[in-house]
Backbone as numpy.savetxt, mean C-alpha at the origin, in Angstrom:
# Nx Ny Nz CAx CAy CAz Cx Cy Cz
-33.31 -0.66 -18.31 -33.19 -0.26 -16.91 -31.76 -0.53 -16.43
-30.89 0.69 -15.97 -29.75 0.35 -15.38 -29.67 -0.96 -13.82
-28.75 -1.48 -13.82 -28.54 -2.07 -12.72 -27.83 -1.73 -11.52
-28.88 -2.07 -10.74 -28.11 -1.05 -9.45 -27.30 -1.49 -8.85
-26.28 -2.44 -8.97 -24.90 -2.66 -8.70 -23.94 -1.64 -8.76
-24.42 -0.82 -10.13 -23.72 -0.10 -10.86 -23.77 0.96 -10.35
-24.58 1.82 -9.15 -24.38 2.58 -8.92 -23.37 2.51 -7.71
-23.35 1.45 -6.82 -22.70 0.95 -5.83 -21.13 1.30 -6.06
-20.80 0.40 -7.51 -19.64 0.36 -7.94 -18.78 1.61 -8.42
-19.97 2.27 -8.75 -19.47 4.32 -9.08 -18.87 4.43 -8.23
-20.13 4.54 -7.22 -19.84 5.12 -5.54 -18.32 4.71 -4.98
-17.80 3.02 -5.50 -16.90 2.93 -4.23 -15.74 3.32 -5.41
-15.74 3.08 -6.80 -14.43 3.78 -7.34 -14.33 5.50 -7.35
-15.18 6.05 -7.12 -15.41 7.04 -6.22 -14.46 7.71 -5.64
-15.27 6.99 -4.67 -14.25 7.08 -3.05 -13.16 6.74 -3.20
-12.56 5.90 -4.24 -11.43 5.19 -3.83 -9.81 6.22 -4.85
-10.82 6.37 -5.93 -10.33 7.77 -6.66 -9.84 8.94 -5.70
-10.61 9.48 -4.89 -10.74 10.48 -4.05 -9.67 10.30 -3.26
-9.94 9.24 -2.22 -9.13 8.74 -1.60 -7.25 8.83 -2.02
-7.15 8.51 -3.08 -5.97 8.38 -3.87 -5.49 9.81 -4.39
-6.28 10.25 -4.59 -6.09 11.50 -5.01 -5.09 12.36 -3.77
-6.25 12.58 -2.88 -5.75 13.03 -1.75 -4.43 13.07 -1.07
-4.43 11.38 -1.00 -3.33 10.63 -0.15 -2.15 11.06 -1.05
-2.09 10.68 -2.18 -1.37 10.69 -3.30 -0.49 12.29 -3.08
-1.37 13.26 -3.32 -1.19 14.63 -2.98 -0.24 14.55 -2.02
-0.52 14.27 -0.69 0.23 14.24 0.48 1.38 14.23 0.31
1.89 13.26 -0.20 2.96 11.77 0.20 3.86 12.67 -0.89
3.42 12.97 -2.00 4.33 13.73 -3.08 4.71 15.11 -2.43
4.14 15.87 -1.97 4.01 17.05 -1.31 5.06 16.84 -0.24
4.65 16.21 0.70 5.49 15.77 2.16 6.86 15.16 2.26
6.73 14.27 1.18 8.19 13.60 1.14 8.32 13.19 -0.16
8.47 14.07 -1.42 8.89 14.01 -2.55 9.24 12.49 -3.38
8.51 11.36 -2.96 7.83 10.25 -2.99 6.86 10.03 -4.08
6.97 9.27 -4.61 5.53 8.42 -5.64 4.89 7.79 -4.82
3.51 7.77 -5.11 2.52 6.46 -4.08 3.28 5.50 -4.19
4.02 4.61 -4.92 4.34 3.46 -5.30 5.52 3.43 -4.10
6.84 4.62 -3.96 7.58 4.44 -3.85 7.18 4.15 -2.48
6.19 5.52 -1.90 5.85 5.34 -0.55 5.41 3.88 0.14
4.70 3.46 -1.23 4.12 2.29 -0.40 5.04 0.94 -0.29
6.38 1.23 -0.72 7.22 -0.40 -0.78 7.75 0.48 0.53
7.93 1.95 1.18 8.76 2.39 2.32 8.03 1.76 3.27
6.69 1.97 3.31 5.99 1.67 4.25 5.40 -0.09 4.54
5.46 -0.43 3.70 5.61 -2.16 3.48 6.81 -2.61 4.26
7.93 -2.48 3.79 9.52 -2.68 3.91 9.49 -2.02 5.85
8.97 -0.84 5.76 9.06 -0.44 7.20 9.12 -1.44 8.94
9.64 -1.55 9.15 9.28 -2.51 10.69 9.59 -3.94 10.30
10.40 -4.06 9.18 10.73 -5.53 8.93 11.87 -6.02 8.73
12.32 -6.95 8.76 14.18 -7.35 7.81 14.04 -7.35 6.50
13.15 -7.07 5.37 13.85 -6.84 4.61 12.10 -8.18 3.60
11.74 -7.82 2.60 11.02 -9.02 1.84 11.45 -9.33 0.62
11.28 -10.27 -0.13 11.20 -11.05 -1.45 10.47 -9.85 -2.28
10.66 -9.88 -3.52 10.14 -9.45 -4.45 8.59 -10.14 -4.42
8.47 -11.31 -4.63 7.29 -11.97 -4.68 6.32 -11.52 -3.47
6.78 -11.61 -2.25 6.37 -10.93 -1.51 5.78 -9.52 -0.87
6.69 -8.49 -1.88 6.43 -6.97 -1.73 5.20 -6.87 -3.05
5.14 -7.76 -3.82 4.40 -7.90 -5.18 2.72 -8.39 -4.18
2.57 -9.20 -3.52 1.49 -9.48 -2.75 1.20 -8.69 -1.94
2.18 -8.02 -1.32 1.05 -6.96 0.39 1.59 -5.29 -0.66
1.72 -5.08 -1.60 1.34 -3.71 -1.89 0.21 -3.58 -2.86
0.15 -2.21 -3.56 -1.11 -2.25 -4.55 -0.25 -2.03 -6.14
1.16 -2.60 -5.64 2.13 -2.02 -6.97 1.91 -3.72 -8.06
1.82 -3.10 -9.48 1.86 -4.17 -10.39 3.39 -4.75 -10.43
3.54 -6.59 -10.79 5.19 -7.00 -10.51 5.68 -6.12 -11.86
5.26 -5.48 -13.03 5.39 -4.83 -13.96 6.64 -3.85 -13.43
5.70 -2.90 -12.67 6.35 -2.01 -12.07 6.99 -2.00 -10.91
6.94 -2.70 -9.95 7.89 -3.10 -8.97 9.46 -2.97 -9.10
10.06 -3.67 -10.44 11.27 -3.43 -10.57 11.67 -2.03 -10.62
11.39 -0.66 -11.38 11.28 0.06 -11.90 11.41 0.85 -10.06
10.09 1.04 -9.42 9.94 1.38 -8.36 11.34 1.23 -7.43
11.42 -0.26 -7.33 13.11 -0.54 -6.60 14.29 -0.21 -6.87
14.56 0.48 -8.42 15.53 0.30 -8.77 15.75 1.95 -8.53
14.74 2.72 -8.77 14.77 4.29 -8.31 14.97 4.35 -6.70
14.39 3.61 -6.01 14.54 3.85 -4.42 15.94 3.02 -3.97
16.37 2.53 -4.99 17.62 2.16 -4.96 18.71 3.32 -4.89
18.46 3.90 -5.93 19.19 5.34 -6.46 18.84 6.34 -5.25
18.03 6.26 -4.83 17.65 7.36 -3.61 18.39 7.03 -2.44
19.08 5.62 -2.08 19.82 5.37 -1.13 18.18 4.58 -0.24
17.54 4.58 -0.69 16.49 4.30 0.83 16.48 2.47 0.72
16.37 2.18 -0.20 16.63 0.44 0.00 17.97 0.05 -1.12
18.10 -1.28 -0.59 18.79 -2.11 -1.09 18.64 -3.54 -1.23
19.29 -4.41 -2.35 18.92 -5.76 -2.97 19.84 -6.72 -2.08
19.44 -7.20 -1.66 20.42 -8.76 -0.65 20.40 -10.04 -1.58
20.84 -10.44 -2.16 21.09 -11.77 -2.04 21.15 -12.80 -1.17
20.34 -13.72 -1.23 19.90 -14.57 -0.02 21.21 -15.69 -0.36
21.71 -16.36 0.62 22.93 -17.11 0.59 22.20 -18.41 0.27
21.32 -18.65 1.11 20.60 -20.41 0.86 19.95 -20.52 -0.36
19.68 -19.22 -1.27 18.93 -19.74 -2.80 19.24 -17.93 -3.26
20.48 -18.75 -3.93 20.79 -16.97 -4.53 19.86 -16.49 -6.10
18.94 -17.39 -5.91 17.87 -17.13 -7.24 17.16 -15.91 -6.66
17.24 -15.97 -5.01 15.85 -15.06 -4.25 16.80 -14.06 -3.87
16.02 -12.74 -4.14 16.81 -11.49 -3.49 15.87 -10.67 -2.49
16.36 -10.12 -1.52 15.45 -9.35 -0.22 15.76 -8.29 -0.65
14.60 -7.33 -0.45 14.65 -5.58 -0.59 14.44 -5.31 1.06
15.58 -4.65 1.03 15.80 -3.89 2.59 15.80 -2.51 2.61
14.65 -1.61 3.68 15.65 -0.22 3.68 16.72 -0.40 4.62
17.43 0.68 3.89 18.70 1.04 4.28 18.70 1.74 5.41
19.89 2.11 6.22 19.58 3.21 7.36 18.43 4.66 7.00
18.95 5.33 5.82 18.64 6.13 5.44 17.12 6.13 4.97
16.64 4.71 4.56 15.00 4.30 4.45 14.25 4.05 5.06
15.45 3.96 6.74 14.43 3.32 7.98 14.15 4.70 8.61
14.73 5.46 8.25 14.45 7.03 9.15 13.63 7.52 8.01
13.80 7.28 6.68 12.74 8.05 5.76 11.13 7.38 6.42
10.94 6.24 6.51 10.14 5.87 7.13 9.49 5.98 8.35
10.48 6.51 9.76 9.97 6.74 10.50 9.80 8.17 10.90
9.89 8.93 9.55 9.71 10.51 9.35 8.31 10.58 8.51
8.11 9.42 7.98 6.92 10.13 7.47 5.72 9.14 7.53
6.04 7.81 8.19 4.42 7.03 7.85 3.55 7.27 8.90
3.87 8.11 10.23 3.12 7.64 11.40 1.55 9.30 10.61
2.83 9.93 10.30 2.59 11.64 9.31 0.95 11.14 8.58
1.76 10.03 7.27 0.46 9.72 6.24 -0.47 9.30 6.78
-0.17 8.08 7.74 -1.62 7.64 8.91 -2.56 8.55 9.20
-2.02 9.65 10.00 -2.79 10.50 10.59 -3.74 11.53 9.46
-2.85 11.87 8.21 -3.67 12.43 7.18 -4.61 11.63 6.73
-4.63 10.34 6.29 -5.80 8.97 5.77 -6.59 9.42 7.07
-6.30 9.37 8.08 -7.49 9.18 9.35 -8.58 9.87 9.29
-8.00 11.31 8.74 -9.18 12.69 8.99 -9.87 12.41 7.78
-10.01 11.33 7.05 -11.28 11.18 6.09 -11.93 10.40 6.66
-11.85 9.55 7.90 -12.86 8.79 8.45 -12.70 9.00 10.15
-13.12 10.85 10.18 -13.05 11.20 11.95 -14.38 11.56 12.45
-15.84 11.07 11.45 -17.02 10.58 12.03 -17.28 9.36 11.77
-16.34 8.53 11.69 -16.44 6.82 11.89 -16.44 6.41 13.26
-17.66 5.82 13.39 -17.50 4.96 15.23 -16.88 3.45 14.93
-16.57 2.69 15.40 -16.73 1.53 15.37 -17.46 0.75 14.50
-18.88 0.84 14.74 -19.97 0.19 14.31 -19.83 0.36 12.57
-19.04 1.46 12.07 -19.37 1.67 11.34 -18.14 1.13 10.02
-16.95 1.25 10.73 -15.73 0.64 10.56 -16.20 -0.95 10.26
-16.85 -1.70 10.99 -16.97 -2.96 11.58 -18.19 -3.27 9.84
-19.25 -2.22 9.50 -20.23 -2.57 8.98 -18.97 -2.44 7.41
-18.81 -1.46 7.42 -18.20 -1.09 5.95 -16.96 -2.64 5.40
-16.44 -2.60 6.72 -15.86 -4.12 6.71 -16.73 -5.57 6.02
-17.44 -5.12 6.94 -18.25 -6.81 6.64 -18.39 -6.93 4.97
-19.21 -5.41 4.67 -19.76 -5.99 3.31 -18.62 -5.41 2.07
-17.19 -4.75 2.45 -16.13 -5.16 1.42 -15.61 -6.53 1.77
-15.45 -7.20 2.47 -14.91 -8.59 2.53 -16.01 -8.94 2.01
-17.21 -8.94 1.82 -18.17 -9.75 1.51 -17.86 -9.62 -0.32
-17.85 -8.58 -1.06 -17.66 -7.94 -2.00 -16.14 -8.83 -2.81
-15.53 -8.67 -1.89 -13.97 -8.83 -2.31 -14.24 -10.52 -2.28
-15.06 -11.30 -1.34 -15.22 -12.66 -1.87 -15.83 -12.70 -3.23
-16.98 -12.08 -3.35 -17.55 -12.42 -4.74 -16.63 -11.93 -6.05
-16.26 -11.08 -5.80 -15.43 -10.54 -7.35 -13.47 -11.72 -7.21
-13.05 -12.32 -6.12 -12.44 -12.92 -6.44 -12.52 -14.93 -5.84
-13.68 -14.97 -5.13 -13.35 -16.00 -5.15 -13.24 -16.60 -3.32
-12.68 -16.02 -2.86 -11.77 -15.71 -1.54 -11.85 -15.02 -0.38
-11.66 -15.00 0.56 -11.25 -14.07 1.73 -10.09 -12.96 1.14
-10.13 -11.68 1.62 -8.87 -11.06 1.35 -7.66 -11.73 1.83
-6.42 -11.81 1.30 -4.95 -12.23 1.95 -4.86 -11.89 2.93
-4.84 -10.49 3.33 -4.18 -9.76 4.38 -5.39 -9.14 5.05
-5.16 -9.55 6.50 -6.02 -9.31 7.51 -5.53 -7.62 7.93
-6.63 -6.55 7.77 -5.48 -5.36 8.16 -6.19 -5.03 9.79
């Protein structure tokens, strides 16, 4: 007899496939962007600038590939590497002028495309789907999620 976890778990890699798919589509389409790249623009966006260690925790990019990711959006002009003066071991990834307008040309854009997959969501329902992935995301790691979104 299969276990019905297992159908649960279809369901949400699923969705989450789908989801990616989609978004993915967009972001390449719209602003000639990798998910990856998009997502250190949009991380990096509205801030001074983070740690490697740091952009490695609030994205969905492996530290594998992170370098790789930075070093192309380097080449694109949209960020750049700082050297921190008080511990020059640590370096900040900043966008650049040119990464802060790539950014504010296209994330408010991707928002609104992610939205129209959930424009018969009320509240209640936002609030329920919540409860039981945090509930989920405790059991498979242990924890509360890091980041409160």
């Amino acid at each position: 007899m299969a276990e019905r976890y297992l159908r649960s778990i279809r369901l949400l890699a699923e969705c989450f496939h789908a989801f990616e798919r989609q978004s993915g589509a967009n972001i390449r389409c719209r602003t000639g962007l990798t998910p990856s790249q998009f997502d250190i623009i949009a991380t990096l966006g509205n801030t001074c600038g983070m740690s490697f260690k740091e952009l490695g925790e609030r994205t969905l990019i492996t530290k594998g590939t992170l370098t790789g990711v930075i070093d192309r959006l380097e080449e694109k002009g949209l960020v750049t590497r700082v050297t921190q003066v008080e511990d020059r071991r640590s370096t900040l990834v900043k966008l650049t002028a040119a990464g802060d307008a790539e950014f504010h040309r296209v994330f408010s854009q991707q928002i609104a495309f992610g939205k129209q997959s959930f424009v018969n969501y009320e509240a209640q329902d936002f609030d329920a789907l919540d409860r039981e992935l945090t509930k989920l995301h405790a059991n498979l790691t242990g924890s509360e999620p890091k980041q409160k979104y």
